[in-house]
């Protein structure tokens, strides 16, 4: 058991899931420490929001440089706390840096004041809208992508002019500390990004602390607790929840490419990806070829503690119980394991499992497994695949494999998800201009892109009177003839 200790000493100790070796040790932030961090952030937020946009951009680009220059050190730390291969961690840092760069360089253009048409009744007004920062944003992160995921909120919140108090997962505390230290090294003495450490209690304290917005990434169960706490103070929340993503293989798909993408999506990062591939629907004509090749690919993969392994152990050992339960449920109810089976879940690591003939109400299909398992189902056609994909309570993302890209885009519109990759896995996450987020149990609100910048801003509308209106209707002294004109306009302009 390599879970962190949150002991009577009030310390959090994070460990390497491969070896059990200690990686980081930090004091747990209680209510008082959490509130103090938010008070500090409030001062910093004033300074930060008052900077000219170009100055903010420059600081954020320096922050980007700091992270990029120290990316090997950061990747090694990610690997140590999560157990994922260092190369995967480097990719994660790369993605985070690309988003930070985009947020920094696009915030001014996307959020600045712009004029909007003032309309018939407002002909004497100049109407403008501008996206102003909230103030202090609380960010609560998960452990599976401890840099990329929280930075999806942190980068966009900072670029929009907010200060951030970040509570990383209790499993990836040292990574959280690294991010705050990198900011402090970039811009000393300006606590625009702070980190507080702790588990659920500290997260709940952050929800209660008076932050102006809370961005949560984690499971649907915790999301409900976060919303309940935030509801007491009407603190607005963004929820990036889990997923049960579908991967659809159409009749005209390139099967080798589909197998490659599905295997990486299902088994990469030990299956611990919110938008990982958990369900595959293959059109019947291509099913045999697909499952045969996927099974061969899966058999060649190995999870383990060593550097040669394709993926690491489960970061959170408790997850192995859920993975085992889903496999058992499927097999008990008539499913077959083409690769692996009940014995694939070891003490620290799960080996690849490919399940077929799984009843559609089995937990392996309905619940997030978060392990290196995948359920493959044959369907009559893509219409059936889309219907089945849409039965999930989650709605994070999906993938469609078809040689006809415009058909892929049309099919994508019928999927009840926040994002869709056509002919690839997860590619949308690497495009910083694209918003990311889900619906249903996958949450709401968006990070990334212009929508992500606006998610961390409050739109402020200003109507400035340039000259006295020909008819002043908002006065006790309005004229009867003006009301006659209003009545005429109502009938003739809008009553047609
Ligand atoms: P989790 O829900 O257990 O914990 C997430 C965070 O919430 C942690 O920092 C935890 O300490 C904190 N927390 C726990 N209880 C809390 C409470 N009562 N109030 C406030 N905070 C509390 O999730 P996890 O196991 O860390 O991460 C895995 C989950 O995250 C999976 O479901 C995965 O799909 C999801 N995820 C989603 C995305 C996305 O962008 N949609 C990205 C990565 C992970």
Coordinates of N, CA and C in Angstrom, one line a residue, residues 228-423:
X228 N -21.7 20.6 -3.4 CA -22.6 20.8 -2.2 C -21.9 21.8 -1.3
X229 N -20.6 21.7 -1.1 CA -19.9 22.7 -0.3 C -20.0 24.1 -0.9
X230 N -19.7 24.1 -2.2 CA -19.7 25.4 -2.9 C -21.1 26.1 -2.9
X231 N -22.1 25.2 -2.9 CA -23.5 25.8 -3.0 C -23.8 26.6 -1.8
X232 N -23.1 26.4 -0.7 CA -23.5 27.1 0.6 C -23.1 28.6 0.4
X233 N -22.1 28.9 -0.4 CA -21.6 30.3 -0.6 C -21.9 30.7 -2.0
X234 N -22.6 29.9 -2.8 CA -22.9 30.2 -4.2 C -21.6 30.5 -4.9
X235 N -20.5 29.7 -4.5 CA -19.2 29.8 -5.3 C -19.4 29.1 -6.6
X236 N -19.1 29.8 -7.7 CA -19.3 29.1 -9.0 C -18.2 28.0 -9.2
X237 N -18.6 26.9 -9.8 CA -17.6 25.8 -10.0 C -17.5 25.4 -11.4
X238 N -16.4 24.9 -11.8 CA -16.2 24.2 -13.0 C -15.8 22.8 -12.7
X239 N -16.5 21.8 -13.3 CA -16.3 20.4 -12.9 C -15.7 19.7 -14.1
X240 N -14.5 19.1 -14.0 CA -13.9 18.2 -15.0 C -14.0 16.9 -14.3
X241 N -15.0 16.1 -14.7 CA -15.2 14.8 -14.0 C -14.6 13.6 -14.8
X242 N -15.0 12.5 -14.5 CA -14.4 11.3 -15.2 C -15.1 11.0 -16.5
X243 N -14.8 9.8 -17.1 CA -15.3 9.5 -18.4 C -15.5 8.0 -18.6
X244 N -16.2 7.6 -19.6 CA -16.3 6.2 -20.0 C -16.3 6.2 -21.5
X245 N -15.2 6.7 -22.1 CA -15.2 7.1 -23.5 C -15.3 5.9 -24.5
X246 N -16.1 6.2 -25.5 CA -16.3 5.2 -26.6 C -15.4 5.5 -27.7
X247 N -15.0 4.4 -28.4 CA -14.1 4.5 -29.6 C -14.8 3.7 -30.6
X248 N -15.2 4.4 -31.7 CA -16.1 3.8 -32.7 C -15.3 3.4 -34.0
X249 N -15.3 2.2 -34.4 CA -14.6 1.8 -35.6 C -15.6 1.5 -36.7
X250 N -15.6 2.4 -37.7 CA -16.6 2.4 -38.8 C -16.2 1.4 -39.8
X251 N -17.1 1.0 -40.7 CA -16.9 0.0 -41.8 C -15.7 0.4 -42.6
X252 N -15.4 1.7 -42.9 CA -14.3 2.1 -43.8 C -13.0 2.4 -43.0
X253 N -12.9 2.0 -41.8 CA -11.7 2.4 -41.0 C -10.5 1.7 -41.4
X254 N -9.3 2.4 -41.2 CA -8.0 1.8 -41.3 C -7.8 1.0 -40.0
X255 N -7.9 -0.3 -40.1 CA -8.0 -1.2 -38.9 C -6.6 -1.1 -38.2
X256 N -5.5 -1.1 -38.9 CA -4.2 -1.0 -38.1 C -4.1 0.3 -37.3
X257 N -4.6 1.4 -38.0 CA -4.5 2.7 -37.2 C -5.5 2.6 -36.1
X258 N -6.6 2.0 -36.3 CA -7.6 1.9 -35.2 C -7.1 1.1 -34.0
X259 N -6.5 0.0 -34.3 CA -5.9 -0.9 -33.2 C -4.8 -0.1 -32.5
X260 N -4.0 0.6 -33.2 CA -2.9 1.3 -32.6 C -3.5 2.4 -31.6
X261 N -4.4 3.2 -32.1 CA -5.0 4.2 -31.3 C -5.8 3.7 -30.1
X262 N -6.6 2.6 -30.4 CA -7.4 2.1 -29.3 C -6.5 1.5 -28.2
X263 N -5.4 0.8 -28.6 CA -4.5 0.2 -27.6 C -3.9 1.3 -26.7
X264 N -3.4 2.3 -27.4 CA -2.7 3.4 -26.6 C -3.8 4.1 -25.7
X265 N -5.0 4.3 -26.2 CA -6.0 4.9 -25.4 C -6.5 4.1 -24.3
X266 N -6.5 2.7 -24.4 CA -7.0 1.9 -23.4 C -5.9 1.5 -22.3
X267 N -4.7 1.3 -22.8 CA -3.7 0.7 -21.9 C -2.7 1.8 -21.5
X268 N -2.5 2.8 -22.2 CA -1.5 3.9 -21.9 C -1.8 4.5 -20.5
X269 N -0.8 4.9 -19.8 CA -0.9 5.4 -18.5 C -1.7 4.4 -17.6
X270 N -1.5 3.1 -17.8 CA -2.2 2.1 -17.1 C -3.7 2.3 -17.1
X271 N -4.2 2.9 -18.2 CA -5.7 3.1 -18.3 C -6.2 4.2 -17.4
X272 N -5.3 5.0 -16.8 CA -5.7 6.0 -15.8 C -5.8 7.4 -16.5
X273 N -6.7 7.4 -17.5 CA -6.9 8.7 -18.3 C -8.4 8.9 -18.3
X274 N -8.8 10.2 -17.9 CA -10.2 10.5 -17.9 C -10.8 10.3 -19.2
X275 N -10.1 10.6 -20.3 CA -10.6 10.5 -21.6 C -10.0 9.2 -22.3
X276 N -9.7 8.2 -21.5 CA -9.1 7.0 -22.0 C -10.2 6.2 -22.7
X277 N -9.7 5.2 -23.6 CA -10.7 4.4 -24.3 C -11.1 3.2 -23.4
X278 N -12.4 3.2 -23.0 CA -12.9 2.1 -22.2 C -13.9 1.2 -22.9
X279 N -14.6 1.8 -23.9 CA -15.5 1.0 -24.7 C -15.2 1.1 -26.2
X280 N -15.1 0.0 -26.9 CA -14.9 0.0 -28.3 C -16.1 -0.6 -29.0
X281 N -16.6 0.1 -30.0 CA -17.7 -0.4 -30.8 C -17.2 -0.6 -32.2
X282 N -17.3 -1.8 -32.8 CA -16.8 -2.1 -34.1 C -17.9 -2.6 -35.0
X283 N -18.0 -2.0 -36.2 CA -19.0 -2.5 -37.1 C -18.7 -3.9 -37.5
X284 N -19.7 -4.8 -37.5 CA -19.6 -6.2 -37.5 C -18.6 -6.7 -38.6
X285 N -18.7 -6.2 -39.8 CA -17.8 -6.6 -40.9 C -16.3 -6.6 -40.5
X286 N -16.0 -5.6 -39.7 CA -14.6 -5.4 -39.4 C -14.2 -6.0 -38.0
X287 N -15.2 -6.5 -37.3 CA -15.0 -6.9 -35.9 C -13.9 -7.9 -35.7
X288 N -14.0 -9.1 -36.5 CA -13.0 -10.2 -36.3 C -11.6 -9.7 -36.5
X289 N -11.4 -8.9 -37.6 CA -10.0 -8.4 -37.9 C -9.6 -7.5 -36.8
X290 N -10.5 -6.6 -36.3 CA -10.1 -5.7 -35.2 C -9.7 -6.4 -33.9
X291 N -10.6 -7.3 -33.5 CA -10.3 -7.9 -32.1 C -9.0 -8.8 -32.2
X292 N -8.9 -9.4 -33.3 CA -7.7 -10.3 -33.5 C -6.4 -9.4 -33.3
X293 N -6.4 -8.3 -34.1 CA -5.2 -7.4 -34.0 C -5.0 -6.7 -32.7
X294 N -6.2 -6.3 -32.1 CA -6.1 -5.6 -30.8 C -5.6 -6.6 -29.7
X295 N -6.0 -7.8 -29.8 CA -5.6 -8.9 -28.8 C -4.1 -9.1 -29.0
X296 N -3.6 -9.2 -30.2 CA -2.2 -9.4 -30.4 C -1.4 -8.2 -29.9
X297 N -1.9 -7.1 -30.1 CA -1.2 -5.9 -29.6 C -1.2 -5.9 -28.1
X298 N -2.3 -6.2 -27.5 CA -2.4 -6.1 -26.0 C -1.5 -7.2 -25.4
X299 N -1.5 -8.4 -26.0 CA -0.6 -9.4 -25.4 C 0.9 -9.0 -25.4
X300 N 1.2 -8.1 -26.3 CA 2.6 -7.7 -26.4 C 3.0 -6.6 -25.4
X301 N 2.0 -6.1 -24.7 CA 2.2 -5.0 -23.8 C 2.3 -5.5 -22.4
X302 N 3.1 -4.8 -21.5 CA 3.3 -5.2 -20.2 C 3.3 -4.0 -19.2
X303 N 2.6 -4.1 -18.2 CA 2.7 -3.1 -17.1 C 3.7 -3.6 -16.1
X304 N 4.4 -2.6 -15.5 CA 5.4 -3.1 -14.5 C 6.1 -1.9 -13.8
X305 N 7.0 -2.3 -12.9 CA 7.8 -1.3 -12.1 C 9.0 -0.9 -12.8
X306 N 9.5 -1.7 -13.8 CA 10.8 -1.4 -14.4 C 10.7 -0.5 -15.6
X307 N 11.8 0.0 -16.0 CA 11.9 1.0 -17.1 C 11.4 0.5 -18.4
X308 N 11.6 -0.8 -18.6 CA 11.2 -1.4 -19.9 C 9.7 -1.6 -20.1
X309 N 9.0 -1.4 -18.9 CA 7.5 -1.7 -19.0 C 6.8 -0.6 -19.9
X310 N 5.7 -1.1 -20.5 CA 5.0 -0.1 -21.4 C 4.2 0.9 -20.5
X311 N 3.8 0.5 -19.4 CA 3.1 1.4 -18.5 C 3.4 1.0 -17.0
X312 N 3.1 1.9 -16.1 CA 3.5 1.6 -14.7 C 2.4 1.0 -13.9
X313 N 2.6 0.9 -12.6 CA 1.6 0.3 -11.7 C 0.4 1.3 -11.5
X314 N -0.6 0.8 -10.9 CA -1.7 1.7 -10.5 C -1.2 2.7 -9.5
X315 N -1.4 4.0 -9.8 CA -0.9 5.1 -8.9 C -1.6 5.0 -7.6
X316 N -2.9 4.6 -7.6 CA -3.7 4.5 -6.4 C -4.1 3.1 -6.2
X317 N -3.4 2.3 -5.3 CA -3.6 0.9 -5.2 C -5.1 0.5 -5.0
X318 N -5.9 1.4 -4.4 CA -7.3 1.1 -4.2 C -8.1 0.9 -5.5
X319 N -7.6 1.5 -6.5 CA -8.3 1.4 -7.8 C -8.3 -0.1 -8.3
X320 N -7.3 -0.8 -7.9 CA -7.2 -2.2 -8.4 C -8.4 -3.0 -8.0
X321 N -9.0 -2.7 -6.8 CA -10.2 -3.4 -6.4 C -11.3 -3.2 -7.4
X322 N -11.4 -1.9 -7.8 CA -12.5 -1.6 -8.8 C -12.3 -2.3 -10.1
X323 N -11.0 -2.3 -10.5 CA -10.7 -2.9 -11.8 C -11.1 -4.4 -11.7
X324 N -10.7 -5.0 -10.6 CA -11.0 -6.5 -10.5 C -12.5 -6.7 -10.4
X325 N -13.2 -5.8 -9.7 CA -14.7 -6.0 -9.6 C -15.3 -5.9 -11.0
X326 N -14.8 -5.0 -11.9 CA -15.4 -4.8 -13.2 C -15.2 -6.0 -14.1
X327 N -13.9 -6.6 -14.0 CA -13.6 -7.8 -14.8 C -14.5 -8.9 -14.3
X328 N -14.5 -9.1 -13.0 CA -15.3 -10.2 -12.4 C -16.8 -10.1 -12.8
X329 N -17.3 -8.9 -12.7 CA -18.7 -8.7 -13.1 C -19.0 -9.1 -14.5
X330 N -18.1 -8.7 -15.4 CA -18.3 -9.0 -16.8 C -18.2 -10.5 -17.0
X331 N -17.2 -11.2 -16.5 CA -16.9 -12.6 -16.7 C -18.1 -13.4 -16.0
X332 N -18.5 -13.0 -14.8 CA -19.6 -13.7 -14.1 C -20.8 -13.7 -15.0
X333 N -21.0 -12.7 -15.8 CA -22.2 -12.6 -16.6 C -22.1 -13.0 -18.0
X334 N -21.1 -13.8 -18.3 CA -21.0 -14.4 -19.6 C -20.0 -13.8 -20.6
X335 N -19.3 -12.8 -20.2 CA -18.3 -12.2 -21.1 C -17.1 -13.1 -21.2
X336 N -16.3 -12.9 -22.2 CA -15.0 -13.7 -22.4 C -13.9 -12.7 -22.4
X337 N -12.8 -13.1 -21.8 CA -11.5 -12.3 -21.9 C -10.6 -12.9 -23.0
X338 N -10.5 -12.1 -24.0 CA -9.6 -12.5 -25.1 C -8.1 -12.4 -24.7
X339 N -7.9 -11.4 -23.8 CA -6.5 -11.2 -23.3 C -6.7 -11.0 -21.8
X340 N -5.8 -11.7 -21.0 CA -5.9 -11.5 -19.6 C -7.1 -12.1 -19.0
X341 N -7.5 -11.7 -17.8 CA -8.7 -12.2 -17.1 C -8.6 -11.8 -15.6
X342 N -9.3 -12.7 -14.8 CA -9.3 -12.3 -13.4 C -8.0 -12.2 -12.7
X343 N -7.0 -13.0 -13.2 CA -5.7 -13.0 -12.6 C -4.8 -11.8 -13.1
X344 N -5.3 -11.0 -14.0 CA -4.5 -9.9 -14.5 C -4.3 -8.8 -13.6
X345 N -5.0 -8.7 -12.5 CA -4.9 -7.6 -11.5 C -4.0 -8.1 -10.4
X346 N -2.8 -7.6 -10.3 CA -1.8 -8.0 -9.3 C -1.9 -7.1 -8.1
X347 N -0.9 -7.2 -7.2 CA -0.9 -6.4 -6.0 C -0.7 -4.9 -6.2
X348 N 0.1 -4.6 -7.3 CA 0.4 -3.2 -7.6 C 0.0 -2.8 -9.0
X349 N 0.0 -3.8 -9.9 CA -0.1 -3.5 -11.3 C -1.2 -4.4 -12.0
X350 N -1.9 -3.8 -12.9 CA -2.9 -4.7 -13.7 C -2.3 -4.8 -15.1
X351 N -2.4 -6.1 -15.6 CA -1.9 -6.3 -17.0 C -3.1 -6.1 -17.9
X352 N -2.8 -5.9 -19.2 CA -3.9 -5.6 -20.2 C -5.0 -6.7 -20.2
X353 N -6.3 -6.3 -20.3 CA -7.4 -7.2 -20.4 C -8.3 -6.7 -21.5
X354 N -8.6 -7.6 -22.4 CA -9.6 -7.3 -23.5 C -10.8 -8.2 -23.3
X355 N -11.9 -7.5 -23.1 CA -13.2 -8.3 -22.8 C -14.1 -8.2 -24.0
X356 N -14.8 -9.3 -24.4 CA -15.8 -9.2 -25.4 C -17.1 -9.9 -24.9
X357 N -18.2 -9.8 -25.6 CA -19.5 -10.3 -25.2 C -19.9 -9.9 -23.9
X358 N -19.6 -8.6 -23.6 CA -19.9 -8.1 -22.2 C -21.4 -7.5 -22.2
X359 N -22.2 -8.0 -21.3 CA -23.6 -7.4 -21.2 C -23.5 -5.9 -21.0
X360 N -24.4 -5.1 -21.7 CA -24.2 -3.7 -21.7 C -24.6 -3.0 -20.4
X361 N -25.2 -3.8 -19.5 CA -25.4 -3.2 -18.2 C -24.4 -3.6 -17.1
X362 N -23.3 -4.3 -17.6 CA -22.3 -4.7 -16.7 C -21.5 -3.4 -16.2
X363 N -20.9 -3.5 -15.0 CA -20.2 -2.3 -14.5 C -19.0 -2.0 -15.4
X364 N -18.5 -3.1 -16.1 CA -17.3 -2.8 -17.0 C -17.7 -1.9 -18.2
X365 N -19.0 -1.8 -18.4 CA -19.5 -0.9 -19.5 C -20.1 0.4 -18.9
X366 N -20.7 0.3 -17.7 CA -21.4 1.5 -17.2 C -20.5 2.4 -16.3
X367 N -19.5 1.9 -15.6 CA -18.8 2.7 -14.7 C -17.4 2.9 -15.2
X368 N -16.8 4.0 -14.7 CA -15.4 4.3 -15.1 C -14.5 3.2 -14.4
X369 N -13.7 2.5 -15.2 CA -12.8 1.5 -14.7 C -11.5 2.0 -14.3
X370 N -10.9 2.9 -15.1 CA -9.6 3.6 -14.8 C -8.5 2.6 -14.7
X371 N -8.5 1.6 -15.5 CA -7.5 0.6 -15.5 C -7.2 0.1 -16.9
X372 N -6.2 -0.7 -17.1 CA -5.8 -1.2 -18.5 C -6.7 -2.3 -19.0
X373 N -8.0 -2.0 -19.1 CA -9.0 -3.0 -19.6 C -9.8 -2.3 -20.6
X374 N -10.3 -3.1 -21.6 CA -11.2 -2.5 -22.6 C -12.3 -3.5 -23.0
X375 N -13.5 -3.0 -23.2 CA -14.6 -3.8 -23.6 C -14.8 -3.6 -25.1
X376 N -14.8 -4.6 -25.9 CA -15.0 -4.5 -27.4 C -16.4 -5.2 -27.7
X377 N -17.2 -4.4 -28.5 CA -18.5 -4.9 -28.8 C -18.8 -4.7 -30.3
X378 N -19.4 -5.8 -30.9 CA -19.7 -5.7 -32.4 C -21.0 -5.0 -32.5
X379 N -21.2 -4.2 -33.5 CA -22.4 -3.5 -33.8 C -22.8 -3.6 -35.2
X380 N -24.1 -3.5 -35.5 CA -24.5 -3.7 -36.9 C -24.0 -2.6 -37.8
X381 N -24.0 -1.3 -37.3 CA -23.5 -0.2 -38.1 C -23.2 1.0 -37.2
X382 N -22.7 2.1 -37.8 CA -22.3 3.2 -36.9 C -23.4 3.8 -36.1
X383 N -24.7 3.7 -36.7 CA -25.8 4.2 -36.0 C -26.0 3.5 -34.6
X384 N -25.8 2.2 -34.7 CA -26.0 1.5 -33.4 C -24.8 1.8 -32.5
X385 N -23.6 2.0 -33.0 CA -22.5 2.4 -32.2 C -22.7 3.7 -31.5
X386 N -23.3 4.7 -32.2 CA -23.5 6.0 -31.6 C -24.6 5.9 -30.6
X387 N -25.7 5.1 -30.8 CA -26.7 4.9 -29.8 C -26.1 4.3 -28.6
X388 N -25.3 3.3 -28.7 CA -24.7 2.7 -27.5 C -23.7 3.6 -26.8
X389 N -23.0 4.3 -27.6 CA -22.0 5.3 -27.0 C -22.7 6.3 -26.2
X390 N -23.9 6.7 -26.6 CA -24.7 7.8 -26.0 C -25.5 7.3 -24.7
X391 N -25.4 6.0 -24.5 CA -26.2 5.5 -23.3 C -25.4 5.8 -22.0
X392 N -24.2 6.2 -22.1 CA -23.4 6.4 -20.9 C -23.9 7.6 -20.1
X393 N -23.8 7.6 -18.7 CA -24.1 8.7 -17.9 C -22.9 9.8 -18.1
X394 N -21.8 9.3 -18.5 CA -20.6 10.2 -18.8 C -20.7 10.8 -20.2
X395 N -20.0 11.9 -20.4 CA -20.0 12.5 -21.7 C -18.8 13.3 -21.9
X396 N -17.6 12.7 -21.7 CA -16.4 13.5 -21.8 C -15.9 13.6 -23.3
X397 N -15.5 12.5 -23.8 CA -15.1 12.6 -25.2 C -15.2 11.2 -25.9
X398 N -14.9 11.1 -27.2 CA -15.0 9.9 -27.9 C -14.1 10.0 -29.1
X399 N -14.0 8.8 -29.8 CA -13.2 8.8 -31.0 C -13.9 8.0 -32.1
X400 N -13.7 8.4 -33.4 CA -14.4 7.8 -34.5 C -13.3 7.5 -35.5
X401 N -13.2 6.2 -35.9 CA -12.2 5.9 -37.0 C -13.0 5.6 -38.3
X402 N -12.7 6.5 -39.3 CA -13.3 6.3 -40.6 C -12.3 7.0 -41.6
X403 N -12.2 6.4 -42.8 CA -11.4 7.0 -43.8 C -12.0 8.3 -44.3
X404 N -13.3 8.5 -44.1 CA -14.0 9.7 -44.7 C -14.1 10.7 -43.5
X405 N -13.2 11.7 -43.6 CA -13.1 12.6 -42.5 C -14.4 13.5 -42.3
X406 N -15.0 13.8 -43.5 CA -16.2 14.6 -43.3 C -17.3 13.8 -42.8
X407 N -17.4 12.5 -43.1 CA -18.4 11.6 -42.4 C -18.1 11.6 -40.9
X408 N -16.8 11.5 -40.6 CA -16.4 11.5 -39.2 C -16.9 12.7 -38.4
X409 N -16.8 13.8 -39.1 CA -17.2 15.1 -38.4 C -18.7 15.1 -38.3
X410 N -19.5 14.6 -39.3 CA -20.9 14.5 -39.2 C -21.3 13.5 -38.0
X411 N -20.7 12.4 -38.0 CA -21.0 11.4 -36.9 C -20.7 12.0 -35.6
X412 N -19.6 12.8 -35.5 CA -19.2 13.4 -34.2 C -20.4 14.3 -33.6
X413 N -21.1 14.9 -34.5 CA -22.2 15.8 -34.1 C -23.3 15.1 -33.3
X414 N -23.4 13.8 -33.6 CA -24.4 13.0 -33.0 C -24.0 12.4 -31.6
X415 N -22.8 12.6 -31.3 CA -22.3 12.1 -30.0 C -22.5 13.1 -28.9
X416 N -22.9 12.6 -27.7 CA -23.2 13.4 -26.6 C -21.9 13.5 -25.7
X417 N -20.9 14.2 -26.3 CA -19.7 14.4 -25.6 C -19.1 15.8 -25.8
X418 N -18.2 16.2 -25.0 CA -17.6 17.5 -25.1 C -16.6 17.6 -26.3
X419 N -15.9 16.5 -26.6 CA -14.9 16.4 -27.6 C -15.0 15.1 -28.4
X420 N -14.5 15.2 -29.6 CA -14.5 14.0 -30.4 C -13.1 14.0 -31.2
X421 N -12.4 12.9 -31.3 CA -11.2 12.8 -32.1 C -11.6 11.9 -33.3
X422 N -11.3 12.4 -34.5 CA -11.6 11.6 -35.7 C -10.3 11.1 -36.2
X423 N -10.2 9.7 -36.3 CA -9.0 9.0 -36.7 C -7.8 9.2 -35.8

